[in-house]
CSV table of C-alpha atoms in Angstrom, one decimal:
chain,number,residue,atom,x,y,z
A,1,MET,CA,48.3,41.6,-48.9
A,2,THR,CA,51.8,42.4,-49.9
A,3,ARG,CA,53.3,41.2,-53.0
A,4,VAL,CA,56.6,39.7,-52.5
A,5,ALA,CA,59.4,37.9,-54.2
A,6,GLY,CA,61.7,35.3,-52.7
A,7,VAL,CA,64.7,33.7,-54.4
A,8,ASP,CA,66.5,30.7,-52.6
A,9,CYS,CA,69.9,29.8,-54.2
A,10,GLY,CA,71.5,26.8,-53.3
A,11,THR,CA,74.1,24.4,-54.2
A,12,ASN,CA,72.0,22.2,-56.7
A,13,SER,CA,69.4,24.6,-57.7
A,14,ILE,CA,67.9,28.1,-57.6
A,15,ARG,CA,64.0,28.9,-56.9
A,16,LEU,CA,61.7,31.5,-56.8
A,17,LEU,CA,58.2,32.4,-55.3
A,18,VAL,CA,56.3,35.4,-55.9
A,19,ALA,CA,53.5,35.7,-53.5
A,20,ASP,CA,50.7,37.6,-52.0
A,21,LEU,CA,51.0,37.7,-48.2
A,22,ASP,CA,48.7,38.5,-45.2
A,23,PRO,CA,50.7,39.0,-42.1
A,24,ALA,CA,46.9,38.9,-40.1
A,25,THR,CA,46.2,35.7,-41.4
A,26,GLY,CA,49.1,33.7,-42.2
A,27,GLU,CA,47.7,33.4,-45.6
A,28,LEU,CA,50.5,33.1,-48.5
A,29,HIS,CA,48.7,33.2,-52.2
A,30,GLU,CA,51.2,31.7,-54.6
A,31,LEU,CA,51.6,33.6,-57.7
A,32,ASP,CA,54.5,32.0,-59.3
A,33,ARG,CA,56.7,29.0,-58.1
A,34,ARG,CA,59.4,27.8,-60.3
A,35,MET,CA,63.2,25.8,-60.2
A,36,THR,CA,66.0,25.7,-61.9
A,37,ILE,CA,68.7,23.3,-61.6
A,38,VAL,CA,72.1,25.1,-62.0
A,39,ARG,CA,74.4,23.2,-59.8
A,40,LEU,CA,76.2,26.3,-58.6
A,41,GLY,CA,78.2,24.3,-56.3
A,42,GLN,CA,79.8,22.1,-58.8
A,43,GLY,CA,83.4,21.3,-57.7
A,44,VAL,CA,83.3,23.7,-55.0
A,45,ASP,CA,84.0,20.9,-52.5
A,46,ARG,CA,87.1,19.9,-54.6
A,47,THR,CA,88.3,23.4,-55.6
A,48,GLY,CA,86.9,26.1,-52.9
A,49,ARG,CA,85.7,28.3,-56.2
A,50,LEU,CA,82.5,28.7,-58.1
A,51,ALA,CA,83.0,27.5,-61.5
A,52,PRO,CA,82.5,30.2,-64.5
A,53,GLU,CA,80.0,27.8,-66.1
A,54,ALA,CA,78.2,27.3,-63.1
A,55,LEU,CA,77.9,31.1,-62.0
A,56,GLU,CA,76.8,31.8,-65.5
A,57,ARG,CA,74.1,29.1,-65.5
A,58,THR,CA,72.5,30.6,-62.6
A,59,PHE,CA,73.3,34.2,-63.9
A,60,ALA,CA,70.9,32.9,-66.9
A,61,ALA,CA,68.5,32.0,-64.3
A,62,CYS,CA,68.5,35.0,-62.4
A,63,ARG,CA,68.0,37.0,-65.4
A,64,GLU,CA,64.4,34.8,-66.1
A,65,TYR,CA,63.5,35.4,-62.6
A,66,ALA,CA,63.8,39.3,-62.7
A,67,ALA,CA,61.7,39.2,-65.7
A,68,VAL,CA,59.0,37.3,-63.8
A,69,ILE,CA,59.5,39.6,-60.8
A,70,ARG,CA,58.9,42.6,-62.8
A,71,ASP,CA,55.6,41.4,-64.9
A,72,LEU,CA,54.0,40.5,-61.9
A,73,GLY,CA,54.9,43.6,-59.8
A,74,ALA,CA,56.3,42.3,-56.4
A,75,THR,CA,57.4,45.3,-54.0
A,76,ARG,CA,60.1,43.6,-51.9
A,77,LEU,CA,62.2,40.9,-53.1
A,78,ARG,CA,65.2,38.8,-50.6
A,79,PHE,CA,67.6,36.7,-52.4
A,80,VAL,CA,68.8,34.1,-50.3
A,81,ALA,CA,72.4,32.2,-50.9
A,82,THR,CA,73.0,28.9,-48.9
A,83,SER,CA,75.8,26.4,-48.4
A,84,ALA,CA,78.0,26.6,-52.2
A,85,SER,CA,78.2,30.1,-52.3
A,86,ARG,CA,78.8,30.6,-48.2
A,87,ASP,CA,82.0,28.1,-49.0
A,88,ALA,CA,83.6,29.8,-52.1
A,89,GLU,CA,86.7,31.8,-52.5
A,90,ASN,CA,85.2,33.8,-55.6
A,91,ARG,CA,82.0,34.6,-54.0
A,92,ASP,CA,82.2,38.4,-54.9
A,93,GLU,CA,81.9,37.5,-58.5
A,94,PHE,CA,78.6,35.8,-57.6
A,95,VAL,CA,77.4,38.8,-55.8
A,96,ALA,CA,78.1,41.2,-58.2
A,97,GLY,CA,76.4,39.5,-60.8
A,98,VAL,CA,73.5,38.8,-59.0
A,99,ARG,CA,73.3,42.5,-58.0
A,100,GLU,CA,73.7,43.8,-61.4
A,101,ILE,CA,70.8,41.4,-62.6
A,102,LEU,CA,68.0,41.7,-59.8
A,103,GLY,CA,69.3,45.1,-58.1
A,104,VAL,CA,69.8,43.2,-54.8
A,105,ASP,CA,72.7,41.6,-52.8
A,106,PRO,CA,72.6,38.0,-52.4
A,107,GLU,CA,72.5,37.3,-48.5
A,108,VAL,CA,75.1,34.4,-47.9
A,109,ILE,CA,73.2,33.5,-44.8
A,110,SER,CA,74.7,31.0,-41.9
A,111,GLY,CA,73.7,27.8,-41.6
A,112,ASP,CA,71.3,28.6,-38.3
A,113,GLU,CA,69.5,31.2,-40.3
A,114,GLU,CA,69.0,29.1,-43.4
A,115,ALA,CA,67.3,26.6,-40.7
A,116,GLN,CA,65.1,29.1,-39.2
A,117,LEU,CA,63.9,30.3,-42.7
A,118,SER,CA,63.3,26.5,-43.2
A,119,PHE,CA,61.1,25.8,-40.0
A,120,THR,CA,59.3,29.1,-40.6
A,121,GLY,CA,58.3,28.0,-44.3
A,122,ALA,CA,57.8,24.5,-43.4
A,123,THR,CA,55.5,25.1,-40.1
A,124,LYS,CA,53.6,28.4,-40.5
A,125,GLU,CA,50.4,26.5,-42.0
A,126,LEU,CA,50.5,23.6,-39.3
A,127,ASN,CA,49.6,25.8,-36.6
A,128,GLY,CA,51.1,23.9,-34.0
A,129,GLU,CA,49.4,20.6,-34.6
A,130,GLY,CA,51.3,17.3,-34.2
A,131,GLY,CA,54.2,19.3,-32.3
A,132,PRO,CA,56.9,19.3,-31.6
A,133,TYR,CA,58.4,19.0,-35.1
A,134,LEU,CA,61.8,18.0,-36.2
A,135,VAL,CA,62.3,19.5,-39.5
A,136,PHE,CA,65.2,18.9,-41.7
A,137,ASP,CA,66.0,20.7,-45.2
A,138,LEU,CA,68.1,18.3,-47.4
A,139,GLY,CA,70.2,20.2,-49.6
A,140,GLY,CA,72.6,20.1,-52.5
A,141,GLY,CA,75.5,20.8,-49.9
A,142,SER,CA,73.9,21.0,-46.4
A,143,THR,CA,71.5,19.6,-44.5
A,144,GLU,CA,69.6,21.7,-41.8
A,145,PHE,CA,68.0,20.1,-38.7
A,146,VAL,CA,65.3,22.3,-36.7
A,147,LEU,CA,63.3,21.3,-33.4
A,148,GLY,CA,60.3,23.5,-32.1
A,149,THR,CA,56.6,23.7,-32.3
A,150,ASP,CA,55.9,27.5,-32.8
A,151,ARG,CA,59.4,28.6,-32.3
A,152,VAL,CA,62.8,27.3,-33.2
A,153,GLU,CA,64.0,25.5,-29.8
A,154,ALA,CA,67.0,23.9,-31.4
A,155,ALA,CA,69.1,24.1,-34.9
A,156,ARG,CA,72.2,22.5,-36.7
A,157,SER,CA,73.4,22.8,-39.9
A,158,VAL,CA,76.0,20.1,-41.1
A,159,ASP,CA,78.0,19.7,-44.4
A,160,VAL,CA,75.9,16.3,-45.8
A,161,GLY,CA,73.8,16.9,-49.1
A,162,CYS,CA,73.2,15.1,-52.4
A,163,VAL,CA,75.9,16.9,-54.4
A,164,ARG,CA,78.5,17.1,-51.7
A,165,MET,CA,78.2,13.4,-50.9
A,166,THR,CA,77.9,12.6,-55.0
A,167,GLU,CA,81.1,14.6,-55.9
A,168,ARG,CA,83.2,13.6,-52.7
A,169,HIS,CA,82.5,9.6,-53.1
A,170,GLY,CA,81.0,8.6,-56.7
A,171,GLU,CA,79.5,5.5,-56.3
A,172,ASP,CA,81.3,4.4,-52.8
A,173,PHE,CA,78.1,4.2,-50.8
A,174,GLU,CA,79.9,2.7,-47.9
A,175,ALA,CA,82.0,5.6,-47.3
A,176,MET,CA,79.0,7.8,-48.2
A,177,ARG,CA,77.1,6.2,-45.9
A,178,SER,CA,79.9,6.5,-43.1
A,179,ASP,CA,80.4,10.4,-43.7
A,180,ILE,CA,76.5,10.9,-43.5
A,181,ALA,CA,76.4,9.3,-39.9
A,182,LYS,CA,79.2,11.1,-38.6
A,183,ALA,CA,77.1,14.2,-40.1
A,184,LEU,CA,74.2,13.3,-38.1
A,185,ASP,CA,76.4,12.5,-34.7
A,186,GLN,CA,77.4,16.5,-35.3
A,187,ALA,CA,73.6,17.2,-35.7
A,188,ALA,CA,72.8,15.4,-32.6
A,189,GLU,CA,75.4,17.5,-30.2
A,190,THR,CA,72.9,20.1,-30.8
A,191,VAL,CA,69.4,18.8,-31.7
A,192,PRO,CA,68.1,16.0,-30.0
A,193,LEU,CA,67.1,13.9,-33.1
A,194,ASP,CA,64.7,11.6,-31.4
A,195,SER,CA,62.6,14.3,-29.7
A,196,GLY,CA,60.1,15.7,-32.5
A,197,ALA,CA,56.7,13.8,-32.8
A,198,THR,CA,56.3,14.5,-36.4
A,199,LEU,CA,59.2,14.5,-38.8
A,200,VAL,CA,58.8,17.2,-41.6
A,201,GLY,CA,61.3,16.7,-45.0
A,202,LEU,CA,62.0,19.7,-47.2
A,203,ALA,CA,63.9,20.2,-50.5
A,204,GLY,CA,64.2,18.2,-53.9
A,205,THR,CA,65.3,14.9,-52.6
A,206,VAL,CA,62.7,14.7,-50.4
A,207,THR,CA,59.8,15.4,-52.7
A,208,THR,CA,61.4,13.5,-55.3
A,209,VAL,CA,61.5,9.9,-53.2
A,210,ALA,CA,57.9,10.7,-52.0
A,211,GLY,CA,57.0,11.2,-55.5
A,212,ILE,CA,58.2,7.9,-56.2
A,213,ALA,CA,56.8,6.1,-53.3
A,214,LEU,CA,53.7,7.4,-54.1
A,215,ALA,CA,54.2,6.0,-57.9
A,216,LEU,CA,52.8,9.5,-59.3
A,217,PRO,CA,52.6,9.0,-63.0
A,218,ALA,CA,54.1,12.8,-63.2
A,219,TYR,CA,55.4,15.3,-60.9
A,220,ASP,CA,52.3,16.5,-58.5
A,221,SER,CA,52.9,19.0,-56.1
A,222,GLU,CA,49.5,19.0,-54.5
A,223,ALA,CA,49.7,15.2,-54.2
A,224,ILE,CA,53.2,15.4,-53.0
A,225,HIS,CA,52.6,18.4,-50.3
A,226,ARG,CA,51.7,17.2,-46.6
A,227,SER,CA,51.8,13.4,-47.7
A,228,ARG,CA,52.7,10.8,-45.2
A,229,ILE,CA,55.8,8.4,-46.3
A,230,PRO,CA,56.4,5.3,-44.4
A,231,VAL,CA,60.0,4.6,-43.6
A,232,ALA,CA,59.7,1.2,-45.1
A,233,ASP,CA,58.8,3.1,-48.4
A,234,VAL,CA,61.4,5.4,-48.3
A,235,ARG,CA,64.1,2.3,-47.8
A,236,ALA,CA,62.3,0.5,-51.0
A,237,VAL,CA,62.8,3.6,-52.9
A,238,THR,CA,66.3,4.0,-51.7
A,239,GLU,CA,67.4,0.0,-52.6
A,240,ARG,CA,65.5,0.5,-55.8
A,241,LEU,CA,67.6,3.7,-56.8
A,242,LEU,CA,70.7,2.0,-55.6
A,243,ALA,CA,70.5,-0.9,-58.0
A,244,SER,CA,69.3,1.3,-60.9
A,245,THR,CA,71.3,2.4,-64.0
A,246,HIS,CA,71.4,6.0,-64.8
A,247,GLU,CA,68.9,5.5,-67.6
A,248,GLU,CA,66.3,3.7,-65.3
A,249,ARG,CA,66.4,6.7,-62.9
A,250,ALA,CA,66.0,9.1,-65.7
A,251,ALA,CA,63.0,7.2,-66.7
A,252,ILE,CA,61.2,7.7,-63.7
A,253,PRO,CA,58.6,10.0,-63.9
A,254,VAL,CA,58.8,12.4,-61.4
A,255,MET,CA,62.7,12.6,-61.5
A,256,HIS,CA,63.9,16.3,-62.5
A,257,PRO,CA,66.5,15.6,-65.1
A,258,GLY,CA,69.2,17.6,-62.9
A,259,ARG,CA,68.7,14.9,-60.3
A,260,VAL,CA,69.2,12.1,-61.7
A,261,ASP,CA,72.8,11.8,-60.8
A,262,VAL,CA,72.3,12.8,-57.2
A,263,ILE,CA,69.4,11.0,-56.2
A,264,VAL,CA,71.0,8.4,-54.8
A,265,ALA,CA,73.1,10.2,-52.4
A,266,GLY,CA,70.0,12.2,-51.4
A,267,ALA,CA,68.0,9.2,-50.6
A,268,LEU,CA,70.9,7.6,-48.5
A,269,VAL,CA,71.0,10.8,-46.7
A,270,LEU,CA,66.9,10.8,-46.3
A,271,LEU,CA,67.3,7.2,-45.0
A,272,ALA,CA,69.9,7.6,-42.6
A,273,ILE,CA,67.8,10.6,-41.0
A,274,MET,CA,64.6,8.6,-40.7
A,275,GLU,CA,66.3,5.5,-39.4
A,276,ARG,CA,68.6,7.8,-36.9
A,277,THR,CA,65.4,9.4,-35.7
A,278,GLY,CA,63.2,6.0,-35.3
A,279,ALA,CA,60.3,7.8,-37.2
A,280,SER,CA,57.9,5.7,-38.5
A,281,GLU,CA,56.7,7.8,-41.4
A,282,LEU,CA,57.8,11.2,-43.0
A,283,VAL,CA,55.6,14.2,-43.5
A,284,VAL,CA,56.6,16.0,-46.6
A,285,SER,CA,56.1,19.6,-47.2
A,286,GLU,CA,56.7,21.4,-50.3
A,287,HIS,CA,56.9,24.7,-48.3
A,288,ASP,CA,60.2,25.2,-47.1
A,289,ILE,CA,63.0,27.9,-46.8
A,290,LEU,CA,61.5,29.3,-49.8
A,291,ASP,CA,58.4,30.3,-47.9
A,292,GLY,CA,60.4,31.6,-45.0
A,293,ILE,CA,62.2,33.6,-47.4
A,294,ALA,CA,59.2,35.4,-48.6
A,295,TRP,CA,57.7,35.4,-45.0
A,296,SER,CA,61.0,37.2,-44.0
A,297,THR,CA,60.6,40.2,-46.3
A,298,LEU,CA,57.9,41.5,-44.1
A,299,LEU,CA,60.2,41.9,-41.1
């Protein structure tokens, strides 16, 4: 076993995984997994820059994570940054801050590498059963699509996510649907969206919608992980969210406070993906790019 740490810094949240890995068996023993909503991508779509307050929120989370990594004695660390920091003019400020706190440079990876890491994290434990898989990672600023069974056969990242759509369109849901449809057209140019035998969804929008569909009294990772959610249930949850007020969404037991204002956009993206692929159900995975980042430290 090798004790490693992985950090995934996205547009909406930053997450940490500390785990013991056994490459011989493919076993991942989780020691600590946590998530903080930092909204690093606040305003990036409009200004092209990372906001000072967004950087400070992110650095505060990094300081917390540095203490956890040190206390648990991880010997390897990889920090991966995705859509927001890829787009920002002042990304050097972000890189310097992370380096000072954690001692490593954040790797601002391409959409294609993001897709590869998501696929590894989501499918490693499935051992090829039910393949080929169409895996999608629905983030704050972008969504990655990956098709494959034991390896990636096609991948595409498109700039549609819950934060980007919310900031761009507010409550103009028709304009939002139009943007989402165009993004799916782009994805389909590279990834045949109707070719996966199993549709696997990752990230906070997907797990939150699943928790609502399952009527959980509180967020429960074990109940959500590998659950199968019919498209009719996703449609019903999306319609419920569209019709709800901010206060009603905030009162949903599985809803993280940082997702309340972006969950409607996220649900619309999720439903559009299911309708475009023709999938009758969705397999929800709590194992995603963060797990892929952890495994990649051994390469």
